[in-house]
PDB file of C-alpha atoms in Angstrom:
ATOM      1  CA  MET A   1      17.627 -15.547  48.893  1.00 72.00           C
ATOM      2  CA  LEU A   2      20.476 -16.006  50.027  1.00 73.00           C
ATOM      3  CA  LYS A   3      22.114 -17.349  47.436  1.00 76.00           C
ATOM      4  CA  LYS A   4      20.865 -14.919  45.475  1.00 81.00           C
ATOM      5  CA  LYS A   5      23.051 -12.463  46.624  1.00 83.00           C
ATOM      6  CA  PHE A   6      26.322 -14.312  46.958  1.00 90.00           C
ATOM      7  CA  LEU A   7      25.782 -15.893  43.304  1.00 92.00           C
ATOM      8  CA  PRO A   8      27.040 -13.379  41.848  1.00 91.00           C
ATOM      9  CA  ALA A   9      28.964 -12.529  44.036  1.00 91.00           C
ATOM     10  CA  PHE A  10      31.094 -15.776  43.259  1.00 92.00           C
ATOM     11  CA  HIS A  11      30.475 -16.180  39.331  1.00 92.00           C
ATOM     12  CA  GLY A  12      32.910 -13.175  39.434  1.00 91.00           C
ATOM     13  CA  LEU A  13      35.565 -14.655  42.114  1.00 91.00           C
ATOM     14  CA  ARG A  14      35.493 -17.388  39.559  1.00 93.00           C
ATOM     15  CA  ASP A  15      36.410 -14.571  35.959  1.00 93.00           C
ATOM     16  CA  ALA A  16      38.802 -12.998  38.066  1.00 93.00           C
ATOM     17  CA  TRP A  17      40.307 -16.174  38.134  1.00 93.00           C
ATOM     18  CA  ARG A  18      41.170 -16.434  34.718  1.00 94.00           C
ATOM     19  CA  HIS A  19      42.693 -12.827  34.671  1.00 93.00           C
ATOM     20  CA  PRO A  20      46.513 -14.052  35.478  1.00 94.00           C
ATOM     21  CA  ALA A  21      47.456 -11.219  37.628  1.00 93.00           C
ATOM     22  CA  VAL A  22      44.893 -12.690  39.934  1.00 94.00           C
ATOM     23  CA  ARG A  23      45.730 -14.798  40.189  1.00 95.00           C
ATOM     24  CA  ILE A  24      49.369 -14.496  40.646  1.00 95.00           C
ATOM     25  CA  GLN A  25      48.340 -12.254  44.038  1.00 94.00           C
ATOM     26  CA  ILE A  26      45.822 -15.484  45.365  1.00 94.00           C
ATOM     27  CA  ILE A  27      48.979 -18.101  45.286  1.00 95.00           C
ATOM     28  CA  LEU A  28      51.632 -16.051  46.365  1.00 94.00           C
ATOM     29  CA  GLY A  29      48.798 -14.999  49.466  1.00 95.00           C
ATOM     30  CA  ILE A  30      48.608 -19.128  50.278  1.00 96.00           C
ATOM     31  CA  LEU A  31      52.386 -19.397  50.423  1.00 95.00           C
ATOM     32  CA  ALA A  32      52.112 -16.589  52.741  1.00 95.00           C
ATOM     33  CA  VAL A  33      49.438 -18.609  54.869  1.00 96.00           C
ATOM     34  CA  ILE A  34      51.826 -21.552  54.292  1.00 96.00           C
ATOM     35  CA  ALA A  35      54.503 -19.846  55.985  1.00 94.00           C
ATOM     36  CA  GLY A  36      52.583 -18.290  58.521  1.00 95.00           C
ATOM     37  CA  PHE A  37      51.464 -21.327  59.573  1.00 96.00           C
ATOM     38  CA  VAL A  38      55.723 -22.566  59.658  1.00 94.00           C
ATOM     39  CA  LEU A  39      56.153 -19.865  61.305  1.00 94.00           C
ATOM     40  CA  LYS A  40      53.371 -20.485  64.448  1.00 96.00           C
ATOM     41  CA  LEU A  41      52.024 -17.129  63.839  1.00 96.00           C
ATOM     42  CA  THR A  42      50.228 -15.282  66.199  1.00 96.00           C
ATOM     43  CA  ILE A  43      47.436 -14.451  66.637  1.00 97.00           C
ATOM     44  CA  LEU A  44      47.498 -11.014  65.828  1.00 97.00           C
ATOM     45  CA  GLU A  45      49.948 -11.376  62.895  1.00 97.00           C
ATOM     46  CA  TRP A  46      47.188 -14.126  61.606  1.00 97.00           C
ATOM     47  CA  ALA A  47      44.812 -10.389  61.224  1.00 97.00           C
ATOM     48  CA  PHE A  48      47.420  -8.484  59.790  1.00 97.00           C
ATOM     49  CA  VAL A  49      48.216 -11.461  57.201  1.00 97.00           C
ATOM     50  CA  VAL A  50      45.283 -11.630  56.596  1.00 97.00           C
ATOM     51  CA  LEU A  51      44.163  -8.458  56.358  1.00 97.00           C
ATOM     52  CA  ALA A  52      47.074  -7.912  53.536  1.00 97.00           C
ATOM     53  CA  ILE A  53      46.550 -10.731  51.740  1.00 97.00           C
ATOM     54  CA  GLY A  54      42.372  -9.302  51.285  1.00 97.00           C
ATOM     55  CA  LEU A  55      43.772  -5.919  50.258  1.00 97.00           C
ATOM     56  CA  VAL A  56      46.002  -6.826  47.393  1.00 97.00           C
ATOM     57  CA  ILE A  57      43.157  -9.382  46.381  1.00 97.00           C
ATOM     58  CA  GLY A  58      41.051  -7.108  46.681  1.00 97.00           C
ATOM     59  CA  ALA A  59      42.941  -4.125  45.171  1.00 97.00           C
ATOM     60  CA  GLU A  60      43.842  -6.873  42.623  1.00 96.00           C
ATOM     61  CA  VAL A  61      39.708  -7.598  41.065  1.00 97.00           C
ATOM     62  CA  PHE A  62      39.613  -4.326  41.212  1.00 97.00           C
ATOM     63  CA  ASN A  63      42.051  -3.014  38.859  1.00 97.00           C
ATOM     64  CA  THR A  64      40.778  -5.731  36.632  1.00 96.00           C
ATOM     65  CA  CYS A  65      37.610  -4.771  36.816  1.00 96.00           C
ATOM     66  CA  ILE A  66      39.028  -1.116  35.434  1.00 96.00           C
ATOM     67  CA  GLU A  67      41.094  -1.926  32.775  1.00 95.00           C
ATOM     68  CA  LYS A  68      37.851  -4.662  31.427  1.00 94.00           C
ATOM     69  CA  LEU A  69      35.391  -0.785  32.170  1.00 95.00           C
ATOM     70  CA  CYS A  70      38.960   0.964  30.508  1.00 95.00           C
ATOM     71  CA  ASP A  71      38.639  -1.449  27.233  1.00 93.00           C
ATOM     72  CA  LEU A  72      35.120  -1.335  26.986  1.00 93.00           C
ATOM     73  CA  HIS A  73      35.174   2.187  26.626  1.00 90.00           C
ATOM     74  CA  SER A  74      37.654   2.178  23.846  1.00 86.00           C
ATOM     75  CA  THR A  75      40.157  -0.737  22.075  1.00 84.00           C
ATOM     76  CA  GLU A  76      42.265   2.751  20.758  1.00 88.00           C
ATOM     77  CA  TYR A  77      44.863   4.551  22.117  1.00 90.00           C
ATOM     78  CA  ASP A  78      43.257   7.049  24.551  1.00 92.00           C
ATOM     79  CA  HIS A  79      46.305   8.911  27.220  1.00 95.00           C
ATOM     80  CA  ARG A  80      43.219   9.330  29.278  1.00 94.00           C
ATOM     81  CA  ILE A  81      42.686   5.370  30.210  1.00 95.00           C
ATOM     82  CA  GLU A  82      46.111   5.505  29.938  1.00 95.00           C
ATOM     83  CA  VAL A  83      45.967   7.151  32.586  1.00 97.00           C
ATOM     84  CA  ILE A  84      43.426   5.189  34.591  1.00 96.00           C
ATOM     85  CA  LYS A  85      45.147   2.159  33.607  1.00 96.00           C
ATOM     86  CA  ASP A  86      48.399   3.489  35.485  1.00 97.00           C
ATOM     87  CA  MET A  87      46.536   4.550  38.341  1.00 98.00           C
ATOM     88  CA  SER A  88      45.061   1.634  38.587  1.00 97.00           C
ATOM     89  CA  ALA A  89      47.685  -0.574  38.610  1.00 97.00           C
ATOM     90  CA  GLY A  90      49.325   1.846  41.138  1.00 98.00           C
ATOM     91  CA  GLY A  91      46.931   1.136  43.630  1.00 97.00           C
ATOM     92  CA  VAL A  92      47.687  -2.088  43.490  1.00 97.00           C
ATOM     93  CA  LEU A  93      51.182  -1.357  44.171  1.00 97.00           C
ATOM     94  CA  ILE A  94      50.433   0.657  47.012  1.00 98.00           C
ATOM     95  CA  ALA A  95      48.387  -2.760  48.428  1.00 97.00           C
ATOM     96  CA  ALA A  96      51.898  -5.092  48.052  1.00 96.00           C
ATOM     97  CA  LEU A  97      54.542  -3.002  49.114  1.00 97.00           C
ATOM     98  CA  THR A  98      52.290  -2.748  52.367  1.00 97.00           C
ATOM     99  CA  ALA A  99      51.307  -6.379  52.833  1.00 97.00           C
ATOM    100  CA  LEU A 100      55.653  -6.619  51.760  1.00 96.00           C
ATOM    101  CA  VAL A 101      55.883  -5.086  54.762  1.00 97.00           C
ATOM    102  CA  ILE A 102      53.566  -6.145  56.944  1.00 96.00           C
ATOM    103  CA  ALA A 103      55.748  -9.655  55.523  1.00 95.00           C
ATOM    104  CA  VAL A 104      58.875  -8.081  56.615  1.00 95.00           C
ATOM    105  CA  MET A 105      58.275  -7.237  59.821  1.00 95.00           C
ATOM    106  CA  ILE A 106      56.549 -10.186  61.331  1.00 95.00           C
ATOM    107  CA  LEU A 107      59.272 -11.799  59.271  1.00 92.00           C
ATOM    108  CA  LEU A 108      62.124 -10.681  61.611  1.00 93.00           C
ATOM    109  CA  GLU A 109      60.996 -10.767  64.595  1.00 91.00           C
ATOM    110  CA  HIS A 110      60.148 -14.805  64.472  1.00 91.00           C
ATOM    111  CA  LEU A 111      63.930 -14.788  62.632  1.00 85.00           C
ATOM    112  CA  ASN A 112      64.925 -13.032  65.944  1.00 80.00           C
TER     113      ASN A 112
END
């Protein structure tokens, strides 16, 4: 029963991995985890890092889905689709910048 519920999600993650933008975010997340071990983060710092990684990767997966849906609708130029794709990419940028701020805050704390 659980297999039926989670199998499509795992297939979706496998498909997401095939997209370079998602792969880059996952690799950056792995690098952040490695940096966390080097810096010996506290449990609270780990919570923020894991949350930031999850939000960025999730945002990138949603962005990729939105782009694919838009491409299914039309492969020809449409200003409305451009706006939708740009807004979706902007959401990823907000998540990534938030993660960067969290990383800088944690890094500065460990450098002091």
